XYZ file of C-alpha atoms in Angstrom:
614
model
C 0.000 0.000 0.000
C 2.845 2.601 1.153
C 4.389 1.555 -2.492
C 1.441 2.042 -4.370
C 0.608 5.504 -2.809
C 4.250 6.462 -3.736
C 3.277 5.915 -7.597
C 0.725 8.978 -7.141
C 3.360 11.350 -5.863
C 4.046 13.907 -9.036
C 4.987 17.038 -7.707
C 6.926 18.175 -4.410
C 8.172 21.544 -3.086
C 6.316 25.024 -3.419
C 4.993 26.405 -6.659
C 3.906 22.893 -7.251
C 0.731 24.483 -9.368
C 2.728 26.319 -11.770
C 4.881 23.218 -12.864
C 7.254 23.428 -10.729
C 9.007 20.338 -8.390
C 8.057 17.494 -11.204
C 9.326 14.293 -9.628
C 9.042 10.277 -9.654
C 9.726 7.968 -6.260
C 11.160 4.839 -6.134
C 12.195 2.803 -3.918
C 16.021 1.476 -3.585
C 16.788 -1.627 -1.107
C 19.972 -3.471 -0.951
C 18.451 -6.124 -3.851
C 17.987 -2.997 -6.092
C 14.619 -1.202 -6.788
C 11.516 -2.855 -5.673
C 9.204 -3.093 -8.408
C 5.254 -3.817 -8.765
C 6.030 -7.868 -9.727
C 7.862 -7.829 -6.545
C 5.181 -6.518 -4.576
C 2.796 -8.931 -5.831
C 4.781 -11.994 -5.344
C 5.198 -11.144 -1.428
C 1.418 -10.797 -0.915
C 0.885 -13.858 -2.846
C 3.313 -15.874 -0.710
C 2.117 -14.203 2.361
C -0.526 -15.966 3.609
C -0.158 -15.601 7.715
C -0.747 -12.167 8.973
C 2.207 -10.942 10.985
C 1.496 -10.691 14.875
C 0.456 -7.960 16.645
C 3.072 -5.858 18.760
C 2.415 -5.796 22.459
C 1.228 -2.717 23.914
C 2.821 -1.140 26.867
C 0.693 -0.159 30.032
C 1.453 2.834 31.407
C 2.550 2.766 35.158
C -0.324 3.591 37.782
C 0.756 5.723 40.745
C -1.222 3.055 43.372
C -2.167 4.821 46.635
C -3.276 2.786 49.682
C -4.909 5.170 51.013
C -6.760 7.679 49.050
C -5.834 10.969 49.099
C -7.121 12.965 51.631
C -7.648 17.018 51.417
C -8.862 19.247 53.793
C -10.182 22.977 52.848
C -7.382 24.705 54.450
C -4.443 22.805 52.936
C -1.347 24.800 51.479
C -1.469 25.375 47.969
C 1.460 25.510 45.902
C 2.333 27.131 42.428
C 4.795 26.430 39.669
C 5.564 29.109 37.111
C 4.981 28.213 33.936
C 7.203 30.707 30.979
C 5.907 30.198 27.040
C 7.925 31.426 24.742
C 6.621 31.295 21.128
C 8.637 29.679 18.645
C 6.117 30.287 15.955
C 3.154 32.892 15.565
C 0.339 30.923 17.757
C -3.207 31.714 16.874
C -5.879 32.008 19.989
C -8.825 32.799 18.029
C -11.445 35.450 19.067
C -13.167 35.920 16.267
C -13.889 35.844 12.645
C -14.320 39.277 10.917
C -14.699 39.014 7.349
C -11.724 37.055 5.746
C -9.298 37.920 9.093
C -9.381 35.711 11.806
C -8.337 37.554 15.455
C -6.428 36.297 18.219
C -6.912 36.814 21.969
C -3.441 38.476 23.474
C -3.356 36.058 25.883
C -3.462 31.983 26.279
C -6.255 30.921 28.492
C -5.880 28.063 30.621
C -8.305 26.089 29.029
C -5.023 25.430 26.442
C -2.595 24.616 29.173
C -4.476 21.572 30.722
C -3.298 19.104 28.314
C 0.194 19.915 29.409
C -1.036 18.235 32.864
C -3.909 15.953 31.782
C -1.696 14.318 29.239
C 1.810 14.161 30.465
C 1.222 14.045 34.256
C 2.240 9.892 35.067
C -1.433 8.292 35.543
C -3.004 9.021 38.621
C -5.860 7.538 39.159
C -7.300 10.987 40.921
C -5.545 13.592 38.233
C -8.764 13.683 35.840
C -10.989 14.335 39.017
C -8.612 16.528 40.529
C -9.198 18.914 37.289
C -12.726 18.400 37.440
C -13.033 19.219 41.041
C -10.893 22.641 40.943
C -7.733 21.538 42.428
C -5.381 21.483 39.585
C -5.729 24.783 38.258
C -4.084 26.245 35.671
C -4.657 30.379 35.188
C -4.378 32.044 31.786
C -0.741 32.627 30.205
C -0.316 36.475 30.106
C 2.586 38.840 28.276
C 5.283 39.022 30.902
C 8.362 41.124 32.013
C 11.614 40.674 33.767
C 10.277 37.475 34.695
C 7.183 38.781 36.390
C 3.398 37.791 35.089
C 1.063 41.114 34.522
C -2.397 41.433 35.075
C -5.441 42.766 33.158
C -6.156 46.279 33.298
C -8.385 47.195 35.795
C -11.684 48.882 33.935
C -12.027 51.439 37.225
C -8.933 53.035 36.407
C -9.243 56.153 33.538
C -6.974 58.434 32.114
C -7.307 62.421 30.344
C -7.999 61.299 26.941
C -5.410 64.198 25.111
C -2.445 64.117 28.230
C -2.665 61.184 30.759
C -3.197 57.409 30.819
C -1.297 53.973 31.736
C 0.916 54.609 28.253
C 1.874 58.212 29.000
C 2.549 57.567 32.611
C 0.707 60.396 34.060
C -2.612 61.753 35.268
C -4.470 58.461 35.806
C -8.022 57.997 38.157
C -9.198 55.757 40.177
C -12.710 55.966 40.026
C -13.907 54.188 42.734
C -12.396 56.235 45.176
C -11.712 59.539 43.387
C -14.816 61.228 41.939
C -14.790 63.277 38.549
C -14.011 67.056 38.913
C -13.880 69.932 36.915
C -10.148 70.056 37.034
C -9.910 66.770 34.959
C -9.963 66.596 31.755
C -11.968 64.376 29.592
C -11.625 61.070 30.711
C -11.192 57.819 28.900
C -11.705 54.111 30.501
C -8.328 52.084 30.472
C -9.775 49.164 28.148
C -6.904 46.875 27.025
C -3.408 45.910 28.158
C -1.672 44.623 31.033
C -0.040 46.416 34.223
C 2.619 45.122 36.601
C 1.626 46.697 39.760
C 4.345 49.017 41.695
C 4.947 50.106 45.460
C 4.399 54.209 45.304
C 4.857 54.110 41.132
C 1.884 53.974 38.655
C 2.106 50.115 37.461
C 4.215 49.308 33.929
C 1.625 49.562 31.134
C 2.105 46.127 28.630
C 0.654 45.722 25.799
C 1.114 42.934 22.938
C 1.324 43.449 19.496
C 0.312 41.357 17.386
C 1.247 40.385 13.507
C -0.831 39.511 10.261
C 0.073 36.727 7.693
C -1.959 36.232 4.960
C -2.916 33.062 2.697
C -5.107 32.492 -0.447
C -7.325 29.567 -0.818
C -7.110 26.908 -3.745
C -9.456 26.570 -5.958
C -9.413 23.089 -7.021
C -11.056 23.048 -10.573
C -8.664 26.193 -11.790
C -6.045 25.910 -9.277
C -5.516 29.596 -8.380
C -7.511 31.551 -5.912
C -11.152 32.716 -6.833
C -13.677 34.443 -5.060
C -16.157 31.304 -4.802
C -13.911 30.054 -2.039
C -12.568 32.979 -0.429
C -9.734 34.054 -1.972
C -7.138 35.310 0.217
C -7.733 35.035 4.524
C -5.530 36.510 6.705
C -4.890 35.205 10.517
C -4.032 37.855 13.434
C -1.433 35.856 15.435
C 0.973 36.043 18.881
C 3.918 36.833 16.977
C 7.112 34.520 17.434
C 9.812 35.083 20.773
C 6.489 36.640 22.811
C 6.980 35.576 26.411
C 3.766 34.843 28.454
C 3.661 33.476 31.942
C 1.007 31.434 34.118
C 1.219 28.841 37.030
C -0.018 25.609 38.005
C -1.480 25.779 41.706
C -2.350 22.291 43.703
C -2.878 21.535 47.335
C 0.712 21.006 49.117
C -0.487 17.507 50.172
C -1.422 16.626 45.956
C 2.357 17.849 45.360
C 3.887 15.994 47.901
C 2.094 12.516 46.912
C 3.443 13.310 43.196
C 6.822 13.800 44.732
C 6.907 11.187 46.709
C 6.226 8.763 44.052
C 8.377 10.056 41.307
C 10.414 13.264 42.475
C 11.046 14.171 38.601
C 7.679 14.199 37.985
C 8.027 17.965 36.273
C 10.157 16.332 33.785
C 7.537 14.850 32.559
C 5.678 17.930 31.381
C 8.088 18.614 28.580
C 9.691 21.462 27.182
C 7.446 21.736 24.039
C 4.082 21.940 23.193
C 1.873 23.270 20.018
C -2.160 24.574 20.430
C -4.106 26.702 19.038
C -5.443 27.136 15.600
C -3.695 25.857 12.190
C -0.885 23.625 14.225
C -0.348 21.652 11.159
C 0.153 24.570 9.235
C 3.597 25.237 11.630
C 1.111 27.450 13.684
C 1.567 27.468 17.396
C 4.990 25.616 18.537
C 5.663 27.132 22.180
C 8.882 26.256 24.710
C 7.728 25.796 27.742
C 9.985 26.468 31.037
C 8.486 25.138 34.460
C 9.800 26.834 37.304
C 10.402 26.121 41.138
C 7.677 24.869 43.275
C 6.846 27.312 45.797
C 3.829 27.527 48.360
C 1.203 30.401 48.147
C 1.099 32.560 51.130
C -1.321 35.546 51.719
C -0.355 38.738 50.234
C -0.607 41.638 53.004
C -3.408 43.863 51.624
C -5.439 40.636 52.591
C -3.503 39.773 56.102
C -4.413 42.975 58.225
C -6.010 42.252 61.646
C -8.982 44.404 61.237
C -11.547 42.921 59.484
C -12.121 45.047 56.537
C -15.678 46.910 56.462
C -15.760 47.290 52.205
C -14.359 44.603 49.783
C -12.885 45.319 46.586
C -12.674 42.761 44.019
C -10.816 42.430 40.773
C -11.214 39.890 38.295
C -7.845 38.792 36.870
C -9.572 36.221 34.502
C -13.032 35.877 32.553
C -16.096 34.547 35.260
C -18.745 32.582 34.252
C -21.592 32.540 36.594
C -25.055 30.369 36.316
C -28.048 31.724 38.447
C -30.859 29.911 40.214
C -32.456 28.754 36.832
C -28.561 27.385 35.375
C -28.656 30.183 32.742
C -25.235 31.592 32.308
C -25.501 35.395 33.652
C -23.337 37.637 34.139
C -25.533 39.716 36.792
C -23.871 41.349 39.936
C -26.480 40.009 42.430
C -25.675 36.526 40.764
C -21.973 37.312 41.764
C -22.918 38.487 45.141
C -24.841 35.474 46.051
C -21.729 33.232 44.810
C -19.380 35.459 47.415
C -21.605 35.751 49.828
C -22.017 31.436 49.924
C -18.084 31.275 49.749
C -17.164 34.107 52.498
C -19.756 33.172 54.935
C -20.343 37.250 55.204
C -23.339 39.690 53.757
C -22.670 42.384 51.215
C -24.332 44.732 48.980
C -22.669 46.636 46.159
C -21.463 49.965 47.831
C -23.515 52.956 47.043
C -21.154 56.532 46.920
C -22.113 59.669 45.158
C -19.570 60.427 42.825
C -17.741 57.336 42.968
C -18.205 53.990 40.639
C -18.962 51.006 42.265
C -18.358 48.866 39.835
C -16.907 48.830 36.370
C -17.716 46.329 33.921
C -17.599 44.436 30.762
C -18.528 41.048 29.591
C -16.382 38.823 27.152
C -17.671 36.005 24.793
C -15.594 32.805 24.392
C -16.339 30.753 20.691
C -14.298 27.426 20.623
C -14.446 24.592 18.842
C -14.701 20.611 19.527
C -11.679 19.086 17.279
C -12.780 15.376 17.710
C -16.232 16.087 17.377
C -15.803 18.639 14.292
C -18.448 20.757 16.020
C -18.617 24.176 17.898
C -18.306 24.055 21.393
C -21.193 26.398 23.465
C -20.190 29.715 23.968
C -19.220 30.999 27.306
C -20.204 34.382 28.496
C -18.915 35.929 31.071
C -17.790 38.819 33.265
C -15.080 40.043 31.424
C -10.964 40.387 33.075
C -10.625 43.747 34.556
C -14.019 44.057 35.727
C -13.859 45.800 39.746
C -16.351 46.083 42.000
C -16.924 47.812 45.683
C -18.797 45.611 48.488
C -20.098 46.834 51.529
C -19.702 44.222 54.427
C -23.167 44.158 56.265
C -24.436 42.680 59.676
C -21.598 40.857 62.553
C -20.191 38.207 60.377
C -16.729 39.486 58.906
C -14.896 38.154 56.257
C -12.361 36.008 57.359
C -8.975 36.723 55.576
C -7.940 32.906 55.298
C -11.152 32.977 53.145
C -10.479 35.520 51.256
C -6.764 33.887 50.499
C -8.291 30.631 49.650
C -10.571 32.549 47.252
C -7.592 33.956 45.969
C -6.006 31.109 44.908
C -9.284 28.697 43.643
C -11.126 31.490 41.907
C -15.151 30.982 41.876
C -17.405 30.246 39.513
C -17.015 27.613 36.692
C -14.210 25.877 34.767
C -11.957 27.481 37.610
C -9.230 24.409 36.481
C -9.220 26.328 33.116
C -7.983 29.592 34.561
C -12.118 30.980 34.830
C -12.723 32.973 37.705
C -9.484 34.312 39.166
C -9.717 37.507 41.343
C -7.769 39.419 43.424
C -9.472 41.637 46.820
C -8.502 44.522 48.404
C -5.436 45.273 45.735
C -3.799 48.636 46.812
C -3.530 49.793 43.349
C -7.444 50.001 43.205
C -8.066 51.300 47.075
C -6.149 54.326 46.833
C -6.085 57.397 44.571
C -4.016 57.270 41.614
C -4.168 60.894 40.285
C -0.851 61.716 42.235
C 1.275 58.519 41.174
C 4.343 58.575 37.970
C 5.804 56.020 36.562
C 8.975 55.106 38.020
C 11.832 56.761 36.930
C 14.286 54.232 37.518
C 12.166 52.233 34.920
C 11.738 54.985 32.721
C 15.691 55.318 32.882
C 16.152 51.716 32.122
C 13.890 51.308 29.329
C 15.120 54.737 28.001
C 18.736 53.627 28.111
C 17.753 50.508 26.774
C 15.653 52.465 23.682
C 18.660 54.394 23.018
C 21.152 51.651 22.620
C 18.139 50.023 20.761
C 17.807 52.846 18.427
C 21.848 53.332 17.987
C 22.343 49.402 16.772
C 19.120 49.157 14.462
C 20.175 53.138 13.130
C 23.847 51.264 12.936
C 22.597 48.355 11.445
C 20.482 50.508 9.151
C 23.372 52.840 7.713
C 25.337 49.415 7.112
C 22.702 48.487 4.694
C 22.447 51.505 3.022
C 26.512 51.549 2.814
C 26.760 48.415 1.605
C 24.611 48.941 -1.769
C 26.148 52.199 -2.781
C 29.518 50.399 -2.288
C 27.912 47.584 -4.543
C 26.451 49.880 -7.014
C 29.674 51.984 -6.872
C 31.527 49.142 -7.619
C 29.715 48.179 -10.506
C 29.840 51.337 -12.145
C 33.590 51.691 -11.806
C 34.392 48.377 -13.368
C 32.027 49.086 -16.612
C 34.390 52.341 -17.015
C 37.757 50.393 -16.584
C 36.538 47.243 -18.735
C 34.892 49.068 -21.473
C 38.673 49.639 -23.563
C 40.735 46.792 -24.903
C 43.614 48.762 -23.049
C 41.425 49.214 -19.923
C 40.770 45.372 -19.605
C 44.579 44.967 -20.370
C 45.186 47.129 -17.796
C 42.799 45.005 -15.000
C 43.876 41.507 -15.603
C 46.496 41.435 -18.579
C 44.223 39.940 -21.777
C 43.461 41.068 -24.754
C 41.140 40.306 -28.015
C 42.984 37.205 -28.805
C 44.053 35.454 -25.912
C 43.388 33.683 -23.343
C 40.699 31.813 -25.428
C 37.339 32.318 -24.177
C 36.879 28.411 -22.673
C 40.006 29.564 -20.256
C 38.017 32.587 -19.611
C 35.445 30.536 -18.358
C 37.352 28.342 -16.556
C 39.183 31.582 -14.945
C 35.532 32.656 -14.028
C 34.339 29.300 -12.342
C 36.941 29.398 -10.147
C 37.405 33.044 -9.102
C 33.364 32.532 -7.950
C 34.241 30.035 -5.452
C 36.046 32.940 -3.595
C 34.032 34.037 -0.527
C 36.124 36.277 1.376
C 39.428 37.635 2.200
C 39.588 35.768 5.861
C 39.395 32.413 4.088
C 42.793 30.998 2.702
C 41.680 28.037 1.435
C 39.515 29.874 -1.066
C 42.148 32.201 -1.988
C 44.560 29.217 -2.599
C 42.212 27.178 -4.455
C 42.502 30.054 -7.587
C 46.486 30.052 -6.679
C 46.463 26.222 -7.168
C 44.921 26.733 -10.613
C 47.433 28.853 -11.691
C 50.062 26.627 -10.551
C 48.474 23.363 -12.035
C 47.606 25.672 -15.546
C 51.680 26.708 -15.361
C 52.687 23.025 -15.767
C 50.289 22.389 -18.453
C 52.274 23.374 -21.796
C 49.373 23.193 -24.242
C 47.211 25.059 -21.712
C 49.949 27.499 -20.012
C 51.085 28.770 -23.644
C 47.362 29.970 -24.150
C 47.966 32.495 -21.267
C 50.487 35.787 -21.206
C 52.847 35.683 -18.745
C 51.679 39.151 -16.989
C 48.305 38.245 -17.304
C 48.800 35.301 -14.695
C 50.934 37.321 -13.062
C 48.405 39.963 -12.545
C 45.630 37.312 -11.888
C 47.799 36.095 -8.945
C 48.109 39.744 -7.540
C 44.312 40.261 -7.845
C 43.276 37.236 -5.524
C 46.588 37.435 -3.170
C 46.952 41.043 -2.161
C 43.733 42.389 -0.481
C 44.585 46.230 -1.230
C 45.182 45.426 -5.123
C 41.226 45.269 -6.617
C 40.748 48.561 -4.561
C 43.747 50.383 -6.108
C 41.998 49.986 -9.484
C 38.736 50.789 -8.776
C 39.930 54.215 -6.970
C 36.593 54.551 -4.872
C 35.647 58.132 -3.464
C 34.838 56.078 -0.132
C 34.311 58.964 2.287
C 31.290 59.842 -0.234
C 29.738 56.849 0.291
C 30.497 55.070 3.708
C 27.951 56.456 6.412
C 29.368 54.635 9.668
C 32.778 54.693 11.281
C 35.057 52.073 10.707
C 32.716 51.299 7.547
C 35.218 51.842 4.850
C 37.514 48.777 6.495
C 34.268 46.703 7.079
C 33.063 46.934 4.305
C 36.393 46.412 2.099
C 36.976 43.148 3.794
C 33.452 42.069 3.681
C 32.981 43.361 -0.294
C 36.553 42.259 -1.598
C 35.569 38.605 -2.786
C 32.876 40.392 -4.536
C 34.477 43.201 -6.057
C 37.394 40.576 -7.513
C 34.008 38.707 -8.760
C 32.872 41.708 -10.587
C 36.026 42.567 -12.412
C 36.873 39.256 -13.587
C 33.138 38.991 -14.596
C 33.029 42.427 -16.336
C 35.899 42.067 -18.377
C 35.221 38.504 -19.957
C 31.909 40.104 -20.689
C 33.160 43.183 -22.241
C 35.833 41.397 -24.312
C 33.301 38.437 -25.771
C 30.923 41.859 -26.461
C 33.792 43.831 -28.623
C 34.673 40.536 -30.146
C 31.191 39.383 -31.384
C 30.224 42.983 -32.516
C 33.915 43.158 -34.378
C 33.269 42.996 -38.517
C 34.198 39.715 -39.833
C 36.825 39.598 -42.239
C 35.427 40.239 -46.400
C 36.292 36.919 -48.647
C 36.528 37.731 -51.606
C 35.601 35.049 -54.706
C 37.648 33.736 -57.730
């Protein structure tokens, strides 16, 4: 069968549709080719079918006990770094012929990387199901530090201020609108890394287009009947994003117990999202140190705290009493006030917000089935809200911390329902915070020396083709005489013959710089091997060898003769040098190359000689 299928193999390579890559497969074994009669023969004289290999069982992790977990268990977390090795589609959306990508990886891509590789425990699958692997959504990072979704309470003047400038940024829910503001804007994408005393560092991902057409089959070109061209909107390649994997301490220690590598097994590679045969999607993936999840401080004070602010740092999705998907605030309330124990009621200030929202649609779709999955709707990242705490029943700060960590609401093993409470970015005015300076300095510094290499890099290029085009022109003006291509390399109308030419030719274009000898002395060995060839040596002038040998051996020689105004056209210091040593193998190229040109021109266009009859 694999034989047979190789007989309908015509074309390989690109271009394939325009006659290009032609080819015919065969196969070669050590009795020679294998043909059709041979083929036949062995299924004719096979009778028995061969036996079936035996399959391998994986090895069960086998517990006597089954594993116990109480509500207040440790948790611990493992960073998790992506770094795209291709452009990695998440898709949002289809608009028109362009398909968009989220700017982030949810979590709901990352399970696999446990599901799949974690050695087979006979709890891992219910683990997932029950919330206690967890895996949050992969977000751009910086300096090794994961960022979070901007906040949708914090706004900025439209024409002076905002996240990006650095400067004159409001925190709505405890600074109310004056008339000393300017017109305001919402903060509505990005990422921030939150600071001590500093406005937070403002990320944002950019993202890159590639376009493709569509085949049609009958005419082979793109039409409009099947779409023409598409385009995809994709995570371009080198992005780094970070998330973690969180499980109870007592899960981690049962894994480690019964293989202590068990990380290993994760791997270092992985591929999702959309078009991964297409060379879509191939990520690295770096796990980091275990380390155990203790309670930040805005959470830790020993007052219990009379208003609760809450931040979504991932997507919700809520049901209400009837199991319709909402995305409702008293639905939310209800689910916070069953988890905290406490009663609250969305806080009620004049002038302030008390909440800012948005809500986010997930499409997906079911690979094995070849169907769309349902869409989730949810309370979108960013979203903030203000609680009041009502009545004698507190929240308790280990709750909050456990809350935290697990997220509410569904698919919380999927990165769903992450939040954060009581964040000091969002419970204290913002209007009088800057950027940090030291980071400004750094990324300023870092800009400049940026901007010097790709301005450096960018005057190289420039150099480089006016010392190619400058090249060019000179040796058109010294080859374009009989006495001028004399002067160059020593031959004239007559001689060498134009076969040695070529010869000559072949082998000066195996030169590929001055810093390689062996090149240099492959043209020298010619010479020597044409010098002890009588019939072929007496077809050569002695000083054109002689200047032939010059040319190749003596690195200032081709630059003598072409008598380049270099400080005209060199743009960089140190160019001139650079750019001699990295342009001599092709300047020698050119002459050679000019002047058998010029002389098979003058002799072709000479008048041929009048014969005149008897």
């Amino acid at each position: 069968m694999l034989w047979t299928s190789t007989r309908l193999l015509e074309r390989l390579g690109g271009k394939r549709r325009r006659g290009s890559g032609r080819c015919e497969v065969s196969l070669q074994t050590a009795k020679g080719e294998v043909g059709i009669d041979s083929i036949i023969d062995w299924l004719e004289n096979s009778n028995a079918c061969p036996s079936a290999p035996e399959t391998v069982k994986p090895k069960l992790i086998d517990f006597d006990t089954p594993l116990e977990l109480s509500p207040n268990d440790e948790w611990i977390r493992i960073p998790i770094t992506l770094t795209t090795k291709t452009p990695l589609i998440v898709a949002q959306k289809t608009i028109g012929n362009i398909v968009e990508t989220l700017d982030y990886v949810p979590g709901s891509h990352l399970v696999p990387l446990v599901s799949k590789r974690l050695p087979h425990a006979p709890w891992i699958h219910q683990a997932i199901a029950d919330g206690l692997i967890i895996l949050t959504n992969a977000t751009p990072a910086k300096a090794g530090q994961k960022s979070l979704p901007v906040p949708f309470a914090l706004f900025g003047e439209k024409l002076d201020g905002g996240l990006e400038k650095g400067r004159k940024v409001y925190n709505r829910l405890v600074e109310a609108e004056t008339e000393e503001m300017g017109q305001l804007k919402g903060e509505r994408r990005g990422y921030i890394i939150p600071l001590t005393d500093h406005l937070p560092d403002y990320i944002t991902l950019n993202t890159s287009l590639y376009t493709h057409n569509t085949i049609d089959d009958d005419v082979q070109r793109p039409t409009e009947e099947v779409g023409g061209v598409y385009s995809y909107q994709a995570i371009p390649p080198k992005t780094q994003l970070q998330a973690e994997l969180r499980m109870p301490q007592a899960m981690a220690s049962a894994l480690n117990q019964e293989d202590p590598s068990w990380i290993a097994h994760l791997g270092t590679s992985y591929s999702f999202g959309r078009s991964k045969k297409d060379d879509y999607g191939q990520v690295s993936v770096s796990w980091g140190k275990q380390e155990t999840i203790t309670p930040p401080d805005h959470i830790t004070s020993d007052q219990a705290p009379s208003t609760l602010t809450v931040w979504l740092l991932s997507d919700l999705l809520m049901r209400d009493e009837r199991l319709r998907p909402s995305t409702d605030i008293p639905v939310l309330i209800r689910q916070l006030e069953a988890a905290l124990g406490s009663c609250l009621t969305l806080r009620e200030a004049k002038g302030l917000m008390s909440s800012g929202t948005r809500t986010h649609r997930h499409e997906s779709w079911q690979s094995r089935w070849g169907l769309p999955r349902p869409s989730l709707v949810g309370l979108g990242a960013g979203s903030c809200f203000v609680f009041e705490v009502k009545g004698n029943l507190p929240v308790d700060p280990e709750k909050l911390h456990q809350l935290e960590i697990t997220g509410i609401g569904e698919r919380r093993a999927e990165g769903f329902g992450q939040m954060c409470f009581n964040h000091p970015l969002l419970t204290q005015p913002t209007s009088l915070l800057t950027r940090d300076p030291e980071g400004d300095s750094k990324q300023s510094k870092k800009g400049q020396l940026l901007n010097q290499q790709a301005r450096q890099e960018y005057a190289r290029i420039i150099e480089k083709a006016a010392w190619r085009r400058v090249i060019q022109r000179r040796v058109l003006e010294l080859v374009k005489t009989p006495a001028g291509r004399q002067e160059c390399l020593g031959i004239s109308d007559s001689s060498p013959s134009m076969s040695q030419l070529g010869s000559l030719r072949s082998v000066i274009n195996r030169l590929e710089a001055l810093e390689t000898p062996a090149t240099v002395g492959g043209v020298l060995n010619w010479l020597t091997h044409l010098e002890h060839v009588p019939n072929r040596k007496e077809k050569w002038p002695d000083g054109c060898r002689t200047q032939i040998r010059n040319l190749v051996s003596n690195a200032n020689h081709i630059w003598n003769m072409l008598q380049l105004q270099e400080a005209e056209i060199t743009l960089t210091e140190g160019g001139s040098q650079a750019l001699r040593s990295e342009l001599w193998a092709e300047a020698v190229k050119t002459l050679v190359d000019g002047c058998i040109r010029a002389r098979r021109r003058d002799t072709e266009l000479s008048p041929e000689p009048e014969t005149v009859g008897v």
